[in-house]
XYZ file of C-alpha atoms in Angstrom:
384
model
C 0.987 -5.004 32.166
C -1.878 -5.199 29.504
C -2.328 -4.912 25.968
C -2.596 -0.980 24.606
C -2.418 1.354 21.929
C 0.491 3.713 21.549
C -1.507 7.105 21.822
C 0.454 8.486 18.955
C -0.958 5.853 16.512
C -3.932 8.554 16.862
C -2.508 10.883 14.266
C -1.878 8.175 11.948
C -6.031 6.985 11.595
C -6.679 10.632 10.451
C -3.723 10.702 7.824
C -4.883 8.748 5.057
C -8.622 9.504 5.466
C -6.963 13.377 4.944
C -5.389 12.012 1.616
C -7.751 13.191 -1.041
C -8.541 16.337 0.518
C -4.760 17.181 0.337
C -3.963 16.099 -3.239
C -6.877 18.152 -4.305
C -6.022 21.267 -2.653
C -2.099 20.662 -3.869
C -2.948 19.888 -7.824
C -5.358 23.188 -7.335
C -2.560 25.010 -5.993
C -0.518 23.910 -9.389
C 1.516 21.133 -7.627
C 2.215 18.646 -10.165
C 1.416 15.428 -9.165
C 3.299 11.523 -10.325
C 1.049 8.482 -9.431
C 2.876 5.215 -9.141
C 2.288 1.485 -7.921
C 5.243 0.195 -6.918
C 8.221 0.510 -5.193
C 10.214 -0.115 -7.985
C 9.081 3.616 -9.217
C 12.203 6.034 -8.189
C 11.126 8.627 -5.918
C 13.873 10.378 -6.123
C 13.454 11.471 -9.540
C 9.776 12.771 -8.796
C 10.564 14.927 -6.194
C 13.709 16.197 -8.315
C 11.454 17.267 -10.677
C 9.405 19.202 -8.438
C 6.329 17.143 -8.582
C 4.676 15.241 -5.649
C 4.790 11.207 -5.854
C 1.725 9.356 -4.658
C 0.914 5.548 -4.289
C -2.113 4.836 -6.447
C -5.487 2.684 -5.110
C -4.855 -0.794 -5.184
C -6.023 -2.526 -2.279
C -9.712 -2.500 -2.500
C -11.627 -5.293 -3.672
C -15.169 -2.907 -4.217
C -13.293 -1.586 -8.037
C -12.593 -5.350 -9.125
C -16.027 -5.839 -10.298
C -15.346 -2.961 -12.969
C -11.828 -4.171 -13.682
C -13.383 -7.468 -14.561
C -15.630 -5.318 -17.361
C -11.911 -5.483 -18.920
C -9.415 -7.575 -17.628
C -9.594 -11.453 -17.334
C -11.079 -12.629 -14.151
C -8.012 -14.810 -13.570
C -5.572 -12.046 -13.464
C -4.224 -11.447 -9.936
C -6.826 -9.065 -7.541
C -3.950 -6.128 -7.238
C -4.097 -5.542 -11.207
C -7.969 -5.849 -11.140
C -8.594 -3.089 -8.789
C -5.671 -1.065 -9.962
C -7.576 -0.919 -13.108
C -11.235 -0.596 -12.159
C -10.050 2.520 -9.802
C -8.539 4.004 -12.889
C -11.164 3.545 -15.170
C -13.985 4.805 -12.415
C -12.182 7.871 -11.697
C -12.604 6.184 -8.211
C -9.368 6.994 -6.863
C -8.671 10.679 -6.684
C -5.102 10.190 -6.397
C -4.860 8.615 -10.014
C -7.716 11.254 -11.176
C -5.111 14.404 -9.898
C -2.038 12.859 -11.382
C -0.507 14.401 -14.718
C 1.660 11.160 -15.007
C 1.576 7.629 -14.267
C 5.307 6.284 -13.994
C 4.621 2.299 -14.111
C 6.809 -0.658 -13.827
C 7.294 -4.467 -15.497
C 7.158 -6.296 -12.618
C 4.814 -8.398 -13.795
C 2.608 -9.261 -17.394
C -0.418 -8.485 -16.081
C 0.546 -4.985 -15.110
C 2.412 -4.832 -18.806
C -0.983 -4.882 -20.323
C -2.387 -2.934 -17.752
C -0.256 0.028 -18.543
C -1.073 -0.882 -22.180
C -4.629 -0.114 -21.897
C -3.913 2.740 -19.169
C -1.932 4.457 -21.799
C -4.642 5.608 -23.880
C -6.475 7.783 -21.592
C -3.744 8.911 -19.122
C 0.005 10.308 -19.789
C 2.416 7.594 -18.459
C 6.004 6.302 -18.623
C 6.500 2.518 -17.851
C 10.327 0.994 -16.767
C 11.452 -1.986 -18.043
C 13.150 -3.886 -15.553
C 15.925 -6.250 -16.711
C 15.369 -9.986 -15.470
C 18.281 -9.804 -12.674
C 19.771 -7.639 -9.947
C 22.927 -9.661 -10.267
C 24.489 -9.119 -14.022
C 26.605 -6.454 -15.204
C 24.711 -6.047 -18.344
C 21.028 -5.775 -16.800
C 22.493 -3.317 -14.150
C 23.655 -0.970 -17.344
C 20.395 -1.260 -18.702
C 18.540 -0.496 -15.745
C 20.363 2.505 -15.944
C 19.209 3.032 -19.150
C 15.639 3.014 -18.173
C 16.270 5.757 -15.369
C 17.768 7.859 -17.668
C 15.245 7.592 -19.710
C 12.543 7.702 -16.896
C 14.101 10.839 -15.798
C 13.827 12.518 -19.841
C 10.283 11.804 -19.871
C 9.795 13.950 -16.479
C 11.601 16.481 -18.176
C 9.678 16.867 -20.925
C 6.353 16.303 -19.005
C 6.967 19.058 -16.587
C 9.130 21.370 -18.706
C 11.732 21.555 -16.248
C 15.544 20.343 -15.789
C 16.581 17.613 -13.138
C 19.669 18.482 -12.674
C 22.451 16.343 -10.373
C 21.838 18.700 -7.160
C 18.328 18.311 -7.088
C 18.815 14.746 -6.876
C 20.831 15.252 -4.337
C 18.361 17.107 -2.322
C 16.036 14.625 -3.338
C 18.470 11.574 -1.965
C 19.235 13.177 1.319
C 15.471 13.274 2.301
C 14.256 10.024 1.175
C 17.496 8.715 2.726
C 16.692 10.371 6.127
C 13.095 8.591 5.612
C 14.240 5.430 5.148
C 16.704 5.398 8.131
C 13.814 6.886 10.400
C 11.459 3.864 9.037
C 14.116 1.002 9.956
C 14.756 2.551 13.331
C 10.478 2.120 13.854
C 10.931 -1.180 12.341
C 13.560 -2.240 15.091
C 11.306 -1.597 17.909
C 9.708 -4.495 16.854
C 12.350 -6.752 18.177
C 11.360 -5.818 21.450
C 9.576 -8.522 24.161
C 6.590 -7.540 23.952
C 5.999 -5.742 20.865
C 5.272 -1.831 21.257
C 3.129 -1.586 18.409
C 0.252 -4.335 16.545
C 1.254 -5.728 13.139
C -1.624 -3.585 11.783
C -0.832 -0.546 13.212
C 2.858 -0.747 11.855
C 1.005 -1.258 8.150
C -0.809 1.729 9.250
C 2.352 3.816 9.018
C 3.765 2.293 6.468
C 0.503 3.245 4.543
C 0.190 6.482 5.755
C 4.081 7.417 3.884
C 2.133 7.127 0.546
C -0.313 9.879 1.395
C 0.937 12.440 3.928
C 2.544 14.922 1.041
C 4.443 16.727 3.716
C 7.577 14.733 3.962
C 8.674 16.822 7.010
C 5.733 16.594 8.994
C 5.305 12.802 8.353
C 9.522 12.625 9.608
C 8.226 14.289 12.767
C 5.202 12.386 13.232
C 7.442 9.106 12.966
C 9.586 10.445 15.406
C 7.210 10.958 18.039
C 5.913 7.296 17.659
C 9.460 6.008 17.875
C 9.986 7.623 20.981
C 6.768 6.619 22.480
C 7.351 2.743 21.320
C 10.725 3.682 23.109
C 9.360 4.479 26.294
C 6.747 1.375 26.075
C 9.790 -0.916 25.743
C 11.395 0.587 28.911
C 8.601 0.279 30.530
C 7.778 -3.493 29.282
C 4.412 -2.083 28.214
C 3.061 -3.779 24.793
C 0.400 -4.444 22.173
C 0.441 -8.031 22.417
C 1.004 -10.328 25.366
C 4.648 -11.383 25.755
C 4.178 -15.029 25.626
C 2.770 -14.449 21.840
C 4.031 -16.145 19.096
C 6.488 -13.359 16.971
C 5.425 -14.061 13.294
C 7.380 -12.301 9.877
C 4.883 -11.521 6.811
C 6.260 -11.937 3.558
C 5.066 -12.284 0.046
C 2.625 -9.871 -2.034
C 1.741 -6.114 -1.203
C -0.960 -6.193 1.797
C -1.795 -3.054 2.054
C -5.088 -1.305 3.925
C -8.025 -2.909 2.310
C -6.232 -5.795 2.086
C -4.778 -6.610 5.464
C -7.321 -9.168 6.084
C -4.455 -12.156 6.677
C -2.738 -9.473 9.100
C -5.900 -9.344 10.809
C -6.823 -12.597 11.297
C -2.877 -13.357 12.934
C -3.107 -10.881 15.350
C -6.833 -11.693 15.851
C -5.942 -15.472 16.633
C -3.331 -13.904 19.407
C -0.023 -13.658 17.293
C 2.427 -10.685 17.136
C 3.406 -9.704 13.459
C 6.518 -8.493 14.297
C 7.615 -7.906 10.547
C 6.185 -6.889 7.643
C 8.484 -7.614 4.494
C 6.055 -7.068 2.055
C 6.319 -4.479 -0.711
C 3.601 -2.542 1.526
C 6.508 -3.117 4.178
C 9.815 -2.632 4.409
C 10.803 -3.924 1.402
C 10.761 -0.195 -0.091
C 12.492 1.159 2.944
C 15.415 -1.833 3.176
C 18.347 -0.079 1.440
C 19.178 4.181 0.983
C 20.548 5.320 -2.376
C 24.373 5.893 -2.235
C 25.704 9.251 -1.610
C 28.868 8.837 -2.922
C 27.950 7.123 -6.449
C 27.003 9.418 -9.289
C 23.839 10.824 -8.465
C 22.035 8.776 -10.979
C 23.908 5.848 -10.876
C 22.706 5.988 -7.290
C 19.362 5.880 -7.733
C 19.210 3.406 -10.263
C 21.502 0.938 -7.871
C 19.348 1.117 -5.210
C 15.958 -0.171 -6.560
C 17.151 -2.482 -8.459
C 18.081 -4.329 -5.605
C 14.297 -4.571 -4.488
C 14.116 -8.322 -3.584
C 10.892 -8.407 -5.887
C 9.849 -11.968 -6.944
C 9.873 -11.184 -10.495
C 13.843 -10.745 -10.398
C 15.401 -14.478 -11.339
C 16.945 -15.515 -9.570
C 16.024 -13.925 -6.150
C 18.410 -14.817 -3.671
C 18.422 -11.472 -1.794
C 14.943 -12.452 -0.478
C 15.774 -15.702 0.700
C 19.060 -14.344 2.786
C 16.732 -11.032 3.755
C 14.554 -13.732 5.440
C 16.660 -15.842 7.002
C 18.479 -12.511 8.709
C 14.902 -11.456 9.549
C 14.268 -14.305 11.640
C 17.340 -14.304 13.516
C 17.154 -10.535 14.411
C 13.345 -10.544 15.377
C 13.179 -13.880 17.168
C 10.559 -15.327 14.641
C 8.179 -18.371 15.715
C 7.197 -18.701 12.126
C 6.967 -16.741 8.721
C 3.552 -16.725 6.908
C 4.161 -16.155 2.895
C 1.203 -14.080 1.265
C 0.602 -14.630 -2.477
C -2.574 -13.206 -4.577
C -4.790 -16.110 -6.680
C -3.028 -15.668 -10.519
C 0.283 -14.042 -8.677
C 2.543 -16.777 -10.366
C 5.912 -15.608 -9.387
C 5.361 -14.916 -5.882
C 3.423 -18.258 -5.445
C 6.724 -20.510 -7.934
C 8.889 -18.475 -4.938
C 7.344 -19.292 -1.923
C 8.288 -23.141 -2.344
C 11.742 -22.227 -2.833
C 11.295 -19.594 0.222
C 9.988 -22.928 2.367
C 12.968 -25.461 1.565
C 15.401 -21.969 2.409
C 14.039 -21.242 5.407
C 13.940 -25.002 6.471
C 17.401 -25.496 5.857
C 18.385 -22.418 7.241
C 16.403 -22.369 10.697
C 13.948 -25.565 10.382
C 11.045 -22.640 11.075
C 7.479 -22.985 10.673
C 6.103 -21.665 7.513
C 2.706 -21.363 6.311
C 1.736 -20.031 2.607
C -1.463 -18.233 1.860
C -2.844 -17.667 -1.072
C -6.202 -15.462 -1.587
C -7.612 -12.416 -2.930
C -9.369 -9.155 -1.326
C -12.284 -11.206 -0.763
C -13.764 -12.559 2.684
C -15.274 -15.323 1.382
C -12.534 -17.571 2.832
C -11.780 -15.526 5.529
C -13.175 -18.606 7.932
C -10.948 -21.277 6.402
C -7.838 -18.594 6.637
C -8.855 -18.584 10.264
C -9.060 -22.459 10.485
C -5.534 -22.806 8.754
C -3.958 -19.544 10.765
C -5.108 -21.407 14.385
C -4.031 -24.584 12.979
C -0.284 -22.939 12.438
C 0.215 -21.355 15.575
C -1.047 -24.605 17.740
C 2.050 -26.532 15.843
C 4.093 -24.339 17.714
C 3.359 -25.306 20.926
């Protein structure tokens, strides 16, 4: 049976061009509105609050030019056109938010939120270096607690335990949906493209009905379902089943994505922040509300933790449970964590399954898109 498109994956090209037009009509409405960058940021807390969260533009390298006017032209693309959306007013979703809530995963986005802080309201975590002591997990919880005062006082309002909850429960019910979409992916042939699945996972940052996005998800599970009964795919079977890893690659930005699946590969994985990274784990019901919360992200197998073991196992599962051919490891130009990691990533992954690995690193540009290419082919001839 050919190549095809789920027809469901129809709804999702609408969603995000729909994005502004919704935020604007909500913040009219008097919906207040949290912007946020990572997936570090606790959701949970927004929504407890009564507020709507929203991923802010990041992905586009048109902005960098402006965040350049500012920023050194070294620092890593992400930051660059983080900032030259914010300062443009280019990016309606970080024009319509009353607060920014940022995150230390990094210097550059430190000083970032330095210089963001003195034209828009914002509250910025600081992570501790590990996931794995006692003593940074207390703080952590510090910073939540703290995080969640500042909403308070932003929005007037009271978070109390139940409304975390509530909150829990549905981002809980997300995140079980998203891993069941992820695990159709396993499948021989693959149900859905590499890009597509990004597609969804993009769309979750701007559909601001969390219901309706639940049942849209549904409907393409069940159709990927019915593809895999039916042996019908996206990509041929005899294509090579590659996991993406590394930096956030999200729409704008997919251009590596692209250029696999272009060259006849299946990305059968995205791990990525923009992935399933934020989706991986669901708060604990049974801990102390808060305590909850704060547990579960700081688990985030982010590079910037030290040291990161979580990623390395994560990966090596990963490849057992979607039948990888090879992992290709993303990292930004002047991303120096992510690109110290991906050695150690390399030597892990050799040890543990002696599997192909190939590291890119680039920026939102397409000036190297034909070397990519070269390198991409290159990689997926090695494997027979």
């Amino acid at each position: 049976m050919s190549p095809s498109r789920p027809i469901t994956m129809d709804h999702f090209d609408m969603a995000i061009p729909h994005a502004a037009t919704s935020i604007k009509q909500m913040k009219e409405a008097g919906t207040k509105v949290v912007g946020h960058y990572c997936v570090m940021a606790p959701q949970e807390l927004i929504l407890a609050a009564g507020a709507v969260p929203v991923a802010l533009c990041a992905t586009k390298e048109e902005p960098i030019a402006d965040g350049e006017k500012v920023l050194p032209r070294n620092f890593c693309p992400l930051i660059k056109s983080s900032y030259g959306f914010a300062i443009t007013d280019k990016c309606p979703f970080f024009l319509y938010s009353d607060l920014i809530m940022g995150e230390t995963t990094c210097d550059g986005k430190k000083k970032m939120f330095e210089l963001m802080s003195t034209f828009k309201p914002m509250v910025v975590m600081n992570l501790p270096p590990s996931y794995e002591r006692e003593a940074d997990k207390a703080y952590w919880l510090t910073e939540v607690a703290r995080t969640k005062k500042v909403l308070e006082e932003q929005f007037n309002v009271t978070i109390t335990d139940e409304a975390i909850v509530s909150a829990t429960k549905v981002l809980n019910a997300e995140r079980r949906l998203m891993q069941r979409l992820a695990a159709t992916m396993q499948a021989n042939p693959v149900p859905l493209s590499g890009l597509d699945l990004l597609k969804v996972f993009w769309s979750r940052n701007f559909v601001f009905d969390r219901a309706e996005f639940a049942a849209q998800v549904e409907e393409l599970v069940a159709e990927l379902e019915e593809r895999i009964a039916a042996g019908e795919g996206a990509l041929p079977q005899d294509a090579k089943r590659i996991i993406v890893t590394g930096v956030p690659t999200g729409l704008g930005a997919e251009k590596v994505l692209r250029l696999i699946e272009e060259a006849g590969a299946a990305v059968v994985y995205i791990e990525n922040c923009s992935g399933m990274k934020q989706f991986l784990d669901e708060v604990d019901e049974q801990k102390e509300p808060l305590q909850g919360v704060a547990d579960k992200y700081l688990t985030t197998p982010c590079s910037c933790m030290s040291p990161n073991t979580r990623r390395l196992e994560l990966l090596a599962q990963l490849v057992e449970e979607y039948k990888a051919d090879g992992v290709v490891d993303i990292t930004w130009q002047g991303c120096h964590t992510y690109n110290v990691e991906s050695r150690v990533l390399r030597e892990y992954l050799k040890e543990k399954h002696d599997l192909p690995f190939l590291h890119i690193e680039t920026d939102y540009s397409q000036g190297d898109s034909q070397q990519l290419k070269t390198r991409i082919d290159a990689f997926l001839e090695m494997m027979g």
